XYZ file of C-alpha atoms in Angstrom:
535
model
C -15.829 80.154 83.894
C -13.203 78.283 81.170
C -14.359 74.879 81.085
C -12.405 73.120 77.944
C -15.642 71.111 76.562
C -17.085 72.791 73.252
C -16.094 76.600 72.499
C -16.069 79.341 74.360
C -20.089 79.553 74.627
C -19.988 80.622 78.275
C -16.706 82.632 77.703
C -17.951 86.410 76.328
C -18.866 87.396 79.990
C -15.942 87.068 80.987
C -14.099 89.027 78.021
C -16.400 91.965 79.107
C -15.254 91.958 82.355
C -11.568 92.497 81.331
C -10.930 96.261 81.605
C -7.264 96.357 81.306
C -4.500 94.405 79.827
C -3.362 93.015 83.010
C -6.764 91.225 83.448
C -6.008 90.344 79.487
C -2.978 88.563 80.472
C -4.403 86.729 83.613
C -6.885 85.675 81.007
C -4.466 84.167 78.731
C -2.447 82.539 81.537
C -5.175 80.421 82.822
C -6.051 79.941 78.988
C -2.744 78.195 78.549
C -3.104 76.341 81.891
C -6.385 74.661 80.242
C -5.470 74.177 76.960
C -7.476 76.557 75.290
C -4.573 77.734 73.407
C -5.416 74.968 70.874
C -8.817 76.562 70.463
C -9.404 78.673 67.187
C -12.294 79.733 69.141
C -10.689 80.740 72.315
C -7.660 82.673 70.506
C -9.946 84.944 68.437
C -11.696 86.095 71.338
C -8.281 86.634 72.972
C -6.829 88.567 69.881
C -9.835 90.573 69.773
C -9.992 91.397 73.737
C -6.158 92.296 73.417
C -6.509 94.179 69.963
C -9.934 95.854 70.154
C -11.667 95.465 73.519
C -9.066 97.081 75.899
C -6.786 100.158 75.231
C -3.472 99.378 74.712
C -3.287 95.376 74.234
C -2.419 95.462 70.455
C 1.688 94.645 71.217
C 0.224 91.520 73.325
C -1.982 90.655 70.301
C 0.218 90.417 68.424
C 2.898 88.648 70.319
C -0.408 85.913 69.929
C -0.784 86.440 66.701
C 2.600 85.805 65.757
C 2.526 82.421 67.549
C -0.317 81.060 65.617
C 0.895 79.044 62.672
C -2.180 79.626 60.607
C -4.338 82.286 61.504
C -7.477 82.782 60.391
C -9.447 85.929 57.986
C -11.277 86.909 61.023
C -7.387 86.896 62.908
C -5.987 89.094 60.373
C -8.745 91.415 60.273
C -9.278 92.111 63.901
C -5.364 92.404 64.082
C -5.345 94.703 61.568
C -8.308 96.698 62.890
C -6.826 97.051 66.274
C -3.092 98.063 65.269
C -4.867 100.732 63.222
C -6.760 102.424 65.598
C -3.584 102.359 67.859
C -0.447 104.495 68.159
C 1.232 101.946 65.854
C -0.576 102.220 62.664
C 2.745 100.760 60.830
C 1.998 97.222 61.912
C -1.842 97.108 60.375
C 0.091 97.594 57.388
C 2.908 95.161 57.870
C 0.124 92.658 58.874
C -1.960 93.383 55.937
C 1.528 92.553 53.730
C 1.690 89.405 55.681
C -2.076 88.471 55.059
C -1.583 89.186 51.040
C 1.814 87.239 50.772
C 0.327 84.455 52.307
C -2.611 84.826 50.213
C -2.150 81.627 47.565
C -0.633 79.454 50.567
C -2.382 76.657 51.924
C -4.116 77.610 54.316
C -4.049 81.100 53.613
C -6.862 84.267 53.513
C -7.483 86.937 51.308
C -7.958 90.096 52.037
C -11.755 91.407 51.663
C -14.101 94.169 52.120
C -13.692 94.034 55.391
C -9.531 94.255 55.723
C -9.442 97.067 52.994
C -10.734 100.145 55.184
C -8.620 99.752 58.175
C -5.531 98.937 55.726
C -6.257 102.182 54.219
C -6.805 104.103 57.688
C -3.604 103.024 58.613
C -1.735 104.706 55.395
C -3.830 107.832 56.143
C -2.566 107.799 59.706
C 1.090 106.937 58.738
C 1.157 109.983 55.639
C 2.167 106.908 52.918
C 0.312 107.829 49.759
C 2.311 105.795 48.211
C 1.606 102.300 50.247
C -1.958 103.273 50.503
C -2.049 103.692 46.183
C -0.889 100.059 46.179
C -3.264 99.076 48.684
C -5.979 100.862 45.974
C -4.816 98.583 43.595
C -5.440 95.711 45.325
C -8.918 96.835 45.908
C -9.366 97.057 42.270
C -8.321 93.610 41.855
C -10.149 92.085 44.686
C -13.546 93.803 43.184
C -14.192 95.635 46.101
C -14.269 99.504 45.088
C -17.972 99.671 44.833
C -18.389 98.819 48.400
C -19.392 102.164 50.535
C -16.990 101.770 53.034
C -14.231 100.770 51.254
C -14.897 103.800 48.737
C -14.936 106.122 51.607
C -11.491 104.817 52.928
C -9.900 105.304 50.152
C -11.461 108.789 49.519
C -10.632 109.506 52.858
C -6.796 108.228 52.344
C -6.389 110.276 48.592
C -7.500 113.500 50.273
C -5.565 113.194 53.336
C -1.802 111.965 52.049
C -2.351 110.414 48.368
C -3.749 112.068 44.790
C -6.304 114.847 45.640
C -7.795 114.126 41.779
C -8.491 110.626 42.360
C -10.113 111.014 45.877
C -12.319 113.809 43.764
C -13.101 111.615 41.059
C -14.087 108.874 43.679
C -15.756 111.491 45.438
C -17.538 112.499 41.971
C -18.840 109.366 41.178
C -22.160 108.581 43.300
C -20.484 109.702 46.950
C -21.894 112.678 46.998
C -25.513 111.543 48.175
C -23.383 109.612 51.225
C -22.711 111.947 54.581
C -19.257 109.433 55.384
C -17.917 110.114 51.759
C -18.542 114.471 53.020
C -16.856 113.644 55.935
C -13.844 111.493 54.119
C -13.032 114.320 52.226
C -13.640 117.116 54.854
C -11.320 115.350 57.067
C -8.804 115.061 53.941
C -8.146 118.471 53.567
C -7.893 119.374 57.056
C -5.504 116.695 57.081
C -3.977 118.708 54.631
C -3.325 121.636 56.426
C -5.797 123.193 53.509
C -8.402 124.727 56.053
C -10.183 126.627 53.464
C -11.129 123.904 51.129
C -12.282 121.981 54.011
C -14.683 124.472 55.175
C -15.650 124.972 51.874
C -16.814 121.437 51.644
C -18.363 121.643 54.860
C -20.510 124.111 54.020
C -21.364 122.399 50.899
C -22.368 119.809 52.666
C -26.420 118.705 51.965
C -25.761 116.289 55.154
C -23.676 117.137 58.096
C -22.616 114.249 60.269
C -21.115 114.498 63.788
C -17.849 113.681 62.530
C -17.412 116.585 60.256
C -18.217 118.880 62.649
C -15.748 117.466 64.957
C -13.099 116.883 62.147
C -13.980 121.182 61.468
C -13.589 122.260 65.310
C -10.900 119.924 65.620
C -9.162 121.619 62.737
C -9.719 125.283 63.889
C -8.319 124.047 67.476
C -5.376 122.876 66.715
C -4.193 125.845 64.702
C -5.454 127.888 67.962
C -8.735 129.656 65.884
C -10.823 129.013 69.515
C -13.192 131.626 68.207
C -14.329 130.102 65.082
C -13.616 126.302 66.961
C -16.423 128.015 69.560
C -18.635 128.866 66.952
C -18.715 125.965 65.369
C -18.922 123.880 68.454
C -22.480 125.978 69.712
C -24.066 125.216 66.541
C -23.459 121.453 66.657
C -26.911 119.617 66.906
C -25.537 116.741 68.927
C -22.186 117.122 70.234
C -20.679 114.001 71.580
C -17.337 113.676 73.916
C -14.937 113.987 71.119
C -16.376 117.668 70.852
C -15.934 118.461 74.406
C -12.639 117.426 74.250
C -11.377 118.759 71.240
C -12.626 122.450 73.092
C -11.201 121.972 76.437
C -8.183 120.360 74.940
C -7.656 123.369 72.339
C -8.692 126.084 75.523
C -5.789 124.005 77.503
C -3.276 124.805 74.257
C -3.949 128.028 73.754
C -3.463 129.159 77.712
C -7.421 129.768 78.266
C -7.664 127.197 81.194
C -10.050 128.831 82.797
C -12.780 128.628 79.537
C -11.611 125.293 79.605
C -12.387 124.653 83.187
C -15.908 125.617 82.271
C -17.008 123.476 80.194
C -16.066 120.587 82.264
C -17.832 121.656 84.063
C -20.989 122.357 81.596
C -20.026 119.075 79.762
C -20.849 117.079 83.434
C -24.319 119.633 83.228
C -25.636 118.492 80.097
C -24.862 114.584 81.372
C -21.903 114.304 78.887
C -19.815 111.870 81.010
C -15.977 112.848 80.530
C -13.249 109.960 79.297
C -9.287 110.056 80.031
C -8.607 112.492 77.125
C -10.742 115.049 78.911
C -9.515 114.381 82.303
C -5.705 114.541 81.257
C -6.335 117.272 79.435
C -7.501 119.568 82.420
C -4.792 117.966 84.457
C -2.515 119.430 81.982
C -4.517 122.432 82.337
C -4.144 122.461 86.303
C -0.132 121.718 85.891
C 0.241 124.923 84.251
C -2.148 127.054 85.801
C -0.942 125.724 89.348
C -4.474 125.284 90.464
C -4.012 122.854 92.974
C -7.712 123.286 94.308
C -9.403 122.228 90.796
C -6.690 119.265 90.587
C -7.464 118.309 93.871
C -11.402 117.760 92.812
C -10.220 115.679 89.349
C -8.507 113.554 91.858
C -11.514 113.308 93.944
C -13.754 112.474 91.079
C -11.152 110.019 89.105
C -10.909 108.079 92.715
C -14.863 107.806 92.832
C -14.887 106.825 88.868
C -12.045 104.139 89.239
C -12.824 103.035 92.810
C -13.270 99.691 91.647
C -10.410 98.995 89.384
C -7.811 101.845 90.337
C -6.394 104.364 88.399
C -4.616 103.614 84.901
C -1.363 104.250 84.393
C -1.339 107.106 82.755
C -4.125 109.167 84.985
C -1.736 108.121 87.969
C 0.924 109.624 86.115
C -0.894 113.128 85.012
C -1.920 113.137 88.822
C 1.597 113.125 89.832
C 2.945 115.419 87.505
C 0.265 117.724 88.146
C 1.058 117.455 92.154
C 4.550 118.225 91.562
C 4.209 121.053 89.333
C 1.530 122.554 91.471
C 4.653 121.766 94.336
C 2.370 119.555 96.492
C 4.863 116.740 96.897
C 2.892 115.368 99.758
C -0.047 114.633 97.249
C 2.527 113.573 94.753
C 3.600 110.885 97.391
C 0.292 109.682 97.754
C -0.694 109.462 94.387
C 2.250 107.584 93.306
C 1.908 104.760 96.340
C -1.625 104.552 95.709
C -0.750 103.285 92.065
C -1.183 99.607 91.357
C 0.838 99.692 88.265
C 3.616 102.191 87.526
C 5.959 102.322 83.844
C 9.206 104.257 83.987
C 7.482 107.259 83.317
C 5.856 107.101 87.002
C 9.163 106.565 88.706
C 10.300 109.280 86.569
C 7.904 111.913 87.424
C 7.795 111.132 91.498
C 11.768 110.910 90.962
C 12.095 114.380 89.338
C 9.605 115.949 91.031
C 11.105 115.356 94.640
C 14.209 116.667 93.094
C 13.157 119.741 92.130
C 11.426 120.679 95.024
C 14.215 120.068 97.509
C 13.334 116.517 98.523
C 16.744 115.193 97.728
C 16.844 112.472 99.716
C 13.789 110.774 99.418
C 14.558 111.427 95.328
C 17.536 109.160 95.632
C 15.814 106.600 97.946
C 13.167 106.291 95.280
C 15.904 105.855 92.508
C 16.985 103.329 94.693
C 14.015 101.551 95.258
C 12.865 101.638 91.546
C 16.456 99.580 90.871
C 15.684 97.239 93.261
C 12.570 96.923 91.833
C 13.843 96.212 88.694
C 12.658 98.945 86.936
C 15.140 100.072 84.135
C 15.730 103.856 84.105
C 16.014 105.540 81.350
C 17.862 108.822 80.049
C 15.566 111.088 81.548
C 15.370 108.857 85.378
C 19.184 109.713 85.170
C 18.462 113.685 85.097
C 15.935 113.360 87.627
C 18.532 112.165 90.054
C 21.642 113.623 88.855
C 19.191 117.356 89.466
C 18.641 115.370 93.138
C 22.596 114.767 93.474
C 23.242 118.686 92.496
C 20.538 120.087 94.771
C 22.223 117.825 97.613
C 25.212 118.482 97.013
C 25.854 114.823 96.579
C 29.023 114.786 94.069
C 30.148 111.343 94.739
C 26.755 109.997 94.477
C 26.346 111.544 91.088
C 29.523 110.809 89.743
C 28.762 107.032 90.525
C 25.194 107.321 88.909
C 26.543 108.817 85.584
C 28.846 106.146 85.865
C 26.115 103.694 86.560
C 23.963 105.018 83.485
C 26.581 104.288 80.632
C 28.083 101.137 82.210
C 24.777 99.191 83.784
C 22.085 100.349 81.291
C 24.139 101.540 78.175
C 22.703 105.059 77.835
C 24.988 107.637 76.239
C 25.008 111.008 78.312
C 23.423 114.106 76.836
C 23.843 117.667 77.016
C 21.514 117.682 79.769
C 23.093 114.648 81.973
C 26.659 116.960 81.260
C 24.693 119.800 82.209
C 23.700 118.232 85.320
C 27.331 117.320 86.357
C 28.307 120.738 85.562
C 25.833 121.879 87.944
C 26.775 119.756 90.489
C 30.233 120.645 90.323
C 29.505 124.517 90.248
C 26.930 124.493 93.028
C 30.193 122.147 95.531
C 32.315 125.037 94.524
C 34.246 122.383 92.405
C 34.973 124.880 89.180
C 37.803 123.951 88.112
C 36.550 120.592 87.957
C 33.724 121.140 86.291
C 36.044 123.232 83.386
C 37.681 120.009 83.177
C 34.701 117.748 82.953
C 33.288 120.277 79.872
C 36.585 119.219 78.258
C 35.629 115.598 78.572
C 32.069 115.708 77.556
C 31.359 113.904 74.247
C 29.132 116.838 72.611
C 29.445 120.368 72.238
C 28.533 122.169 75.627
C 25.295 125.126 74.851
C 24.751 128.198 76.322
C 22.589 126.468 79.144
C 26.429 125.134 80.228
C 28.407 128.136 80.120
C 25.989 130.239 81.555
C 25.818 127.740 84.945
C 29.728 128.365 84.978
C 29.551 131.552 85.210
C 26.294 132.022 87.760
C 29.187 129.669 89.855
C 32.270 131.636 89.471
C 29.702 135.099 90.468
C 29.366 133.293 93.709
C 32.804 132.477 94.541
C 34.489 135.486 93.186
C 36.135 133.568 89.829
C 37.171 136.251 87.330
C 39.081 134.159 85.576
C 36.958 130.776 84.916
C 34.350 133.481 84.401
C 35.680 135.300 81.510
C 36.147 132.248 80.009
C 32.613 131.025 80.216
C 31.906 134.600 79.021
C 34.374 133.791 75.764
C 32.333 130.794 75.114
C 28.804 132.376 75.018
C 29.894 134.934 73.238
C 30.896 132.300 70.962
C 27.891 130.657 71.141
C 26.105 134.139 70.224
C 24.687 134.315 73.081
C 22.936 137.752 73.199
C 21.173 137.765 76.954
C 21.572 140.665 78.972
C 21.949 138.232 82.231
C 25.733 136.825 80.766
C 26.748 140.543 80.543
C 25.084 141.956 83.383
C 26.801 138.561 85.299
C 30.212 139.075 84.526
C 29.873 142.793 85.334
C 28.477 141.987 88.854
C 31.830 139.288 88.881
C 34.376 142.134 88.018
C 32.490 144.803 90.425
C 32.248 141.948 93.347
C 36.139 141.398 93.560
C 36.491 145.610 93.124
C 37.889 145.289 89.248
C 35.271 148.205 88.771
C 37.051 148.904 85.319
C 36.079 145.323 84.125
C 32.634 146.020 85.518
C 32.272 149.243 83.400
C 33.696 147.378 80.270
C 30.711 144.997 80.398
C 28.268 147.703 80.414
C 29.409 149.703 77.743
C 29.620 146.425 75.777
C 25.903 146.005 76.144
C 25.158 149.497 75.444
C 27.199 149.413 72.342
C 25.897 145.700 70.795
C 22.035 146.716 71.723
C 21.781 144.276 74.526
C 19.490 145.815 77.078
C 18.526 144.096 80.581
C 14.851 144.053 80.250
C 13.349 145.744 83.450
C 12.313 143.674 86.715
C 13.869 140.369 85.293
C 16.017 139.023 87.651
C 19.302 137.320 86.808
C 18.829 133.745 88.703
C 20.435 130.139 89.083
C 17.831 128.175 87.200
C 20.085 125.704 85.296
C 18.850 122.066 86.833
C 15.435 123.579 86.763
C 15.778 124.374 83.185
C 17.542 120.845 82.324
C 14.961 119.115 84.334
C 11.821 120.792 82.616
C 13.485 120.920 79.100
C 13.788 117.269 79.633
C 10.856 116.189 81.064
C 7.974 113.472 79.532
C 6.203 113.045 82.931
């Protein structure tokens, strides 16, 4: 265990044990309990644990990092490393700019062979040819653009975001013979969006690695091209799980869940074993397919792979999401309690999807329980429950939580909190209310509004209200059939059948047709909800 005599000799077991950044931090708590905090030793082995070692500690390397008074090369460069593999590739660089100001201090490092590739990563990742051409100068000055891999970087940063000529003449210049440098500027020009030049070079290619096949089926995927991602991906001599899930991933994209379903299911065959990409990716899959049978054995076989440790957060949040969609709240439930650590975004998708399935109450007792857990909400927590209040019927309840939302937690309402109220109001019967609110609302009300307004004033018979709303979609351009066919159906419901006709000739003579079978319904907090949804 820590034991503060010498180094950290008997320490690196325990850094492989840590699988997730909460072990990270109960690392670094007993760290500072023993004083290991004054251990050069013991913090690079925490910086690299929290910036390399486990997914998503780079924000708590940093916040170590930044508490060091003089950190040291190997410091920077794992720091650097880290942040550019991450989501956050802008702080590699701003660390980097840190490392070379403080270059000629006391105390200070350079930057080296090692620093430059990840540096240059980073601009390729962030799109700044500019800050990664300055970075190339620095290179040049630090002697280091004969090394391989820093020659690669920056061929692979020119071709992606920076000057195509100089990543050729790099390229040009004894790369060729080197399968990386192939790959660098393969990956370039897919990066690019220039497909055909990057196929080109692939085919040129004396020496195809792994990663240019992947960067070529990766390419094809994402622009939906399965077919040619499918050939390519058959003729790869040793495909690895980046492969399998840029396939199912692209399968899942382009609607073809059931090709993507397969080769799971051939991946687990061949002995590939699947990561969290592939799993969320067929969760996704399941969420809009509604095949709660298939989700049901993911669940199964992420509860057998994570039996030990539990699920991360963001599996146990696909597994809710997919629950609700597929409308198995009960599973949802589960899922969600079974969690060992939730974010907003779990409360958010348990929250919402109780909501939309009619579980009103137990929406708004999780709302409450989430601010007594001191959880902050955020903007979309506050249409999850405001969808709950509307569905209830609750109008005092959601007045007081819009309320609650600006004047607790400072979040400016959008069109779809308004929307929500409006909703709310319409569905009580409270239109004239709700007219009134629209005139209070802080941005422009859309057609999503109007359109709830005058579903509402169908039901109780408003001709009135409902020509209004009518007024301000047509305003809006609004050119569905369902407004027209709506406020016909008003005028014929109250026996104006003159009104009623008016409407239809109107739709005959601006080319709006009803399209045939499609159903004029009262969607709006399902379509605010699912418009505004991250869960």
């Amino acid at each position: 265990m820590l034991r503060k005599s010498g180094t950290l000799r008997r320490q690196p077991a325990l850094w492989r044990r840590c699988r997730s950044l909460r072990q990270i931090k109960q690392v670094h708590a007993l760290m500072v309990l023993r004083g290991f905090l004054s251990d050069p030793s013991a913090l690079r082995e925490l910086i690299f644990a929290s910036a390399v070692a486990v997914r998503g500690g780079i924000a708590h390397a940093r916040l170590v990092f930044d508490r060091i008074p003089h950190p040291d090369w190997f410091m920077y460069n794992t720091l650097i490393r880290g942040a550019a593999h991450s989501d956050a590739p802008r702080d590699a660089v701003s660390i980097y700019a840190r490392m070379a100001r403080r270059r000629g201090d006391c105390g200070g490092v350079r930057p080296d062979k090692l620093t430059f590739p990840f540096v240059l990563r980073a601009c390729a990742a962030m799109g700044v040819g500019c800050t990664g051409a300055q970075v190339h100068a620095h290179v040049v000055k630090a002697g280091c653009e004969s090394d391989a891999f820093v020659r690669n970087a920056l061929i692979g940063m020119h071709a992606s975001c920076g000057d195509l000529g100089v990543a050729a003449a790099l390229f040009d210049s004894g790369a060729r013979g080197d399968a990386v440098a192939w790959s660098a500027m393969i990956s370039g020009c897919a990066r690019r969006g220039d497909i055909g030049a990057a196929r080109e070079l692939f085919d040129e290619s004396p020496v195809k690695d792994l990663v240019s096949w992947n960067v070529m089926i990766t390419a094809y995927a994402k622009r939906g091209e399965m077919a040619l991602a499918r050939e390519l991906f058959d003729r790869v001599p040793d495909r690895d799980v980046v492969s399998w899930n840029t396939m199912i991933s692209g399968f899942v994209r382009s609607g073809s869940h059931r090709h993507a379903m397969e080769l799971f299911e051939q991946m687990q065959c061949v002995g590939e074993k699947p990561d969290t990409v592939t799993v969320l990716s067929l969760l996704s899959a399941c969420a809009d397919s509604g095949d709660l049978d298939v989700g049901r054995r993911l669940h199964s076989y992420l509860s057998e792979r994570f039996s030990r440790t539990g699920l991360t957060t963001v599996l146990g949040n696909a597994l809710i999401d997919m629950y609700a969609k597929c409308g198995s709240m009960k599973n949802a439930h589960e899922a969600f309690w079974a969690m060992r650590d939730k974010d907003v975004s779990t409360w958010n998708s348990i929250i919402g999807g109780l909501a939309l399935h009619g579980h009103v109450n137990e929406s708004i007792d999780l709302f409450e329980k989430m601010l007594k857990g001191n959880v902050k909400p955020d903007e979309i927590t506050f249409v999850a429950v405001l969808v709950a209040c509307s569905h209830g019927g609750m109008v005092d309840k959601g007045h007081k939580y819009f309320n609650l939302m600006q004047q607790r937690y400072r979040i400016e309402p959008n069109v779809k909190h308004y929307g929500c109220m409006v909703d709310m109001l319409s569905r009580a019967g409270l239109l004239k209310e709700a007219f009134e609110f629209i005139d209070t609302m802080k941005v422009e009300p859309n057609s999503v509004i109007w359109r709830t307004l005058l579903g509402a004033c169908r039901i109780h018979g408003e001709v009135e209200l409902a020509e209004h709303a009518n007024r301000e979609l047509l305003k809006a351009k609004s050119d569905a059939s369902g407004d027209y066919v709506l406020l016909s159906n008003i005028y014929a419901s109250v026996g104006e059948w003159l009104g009623s006709e008016k409407m239809r000739k109107l739709m005959d003579d601006t080319g709006v047709n009803k399209e045939a079978g499609r159903a004029v319904i009262d969607g709006s907090s399902k379509d605010l909800m699912q418009s505004s949804r991250q869960f």
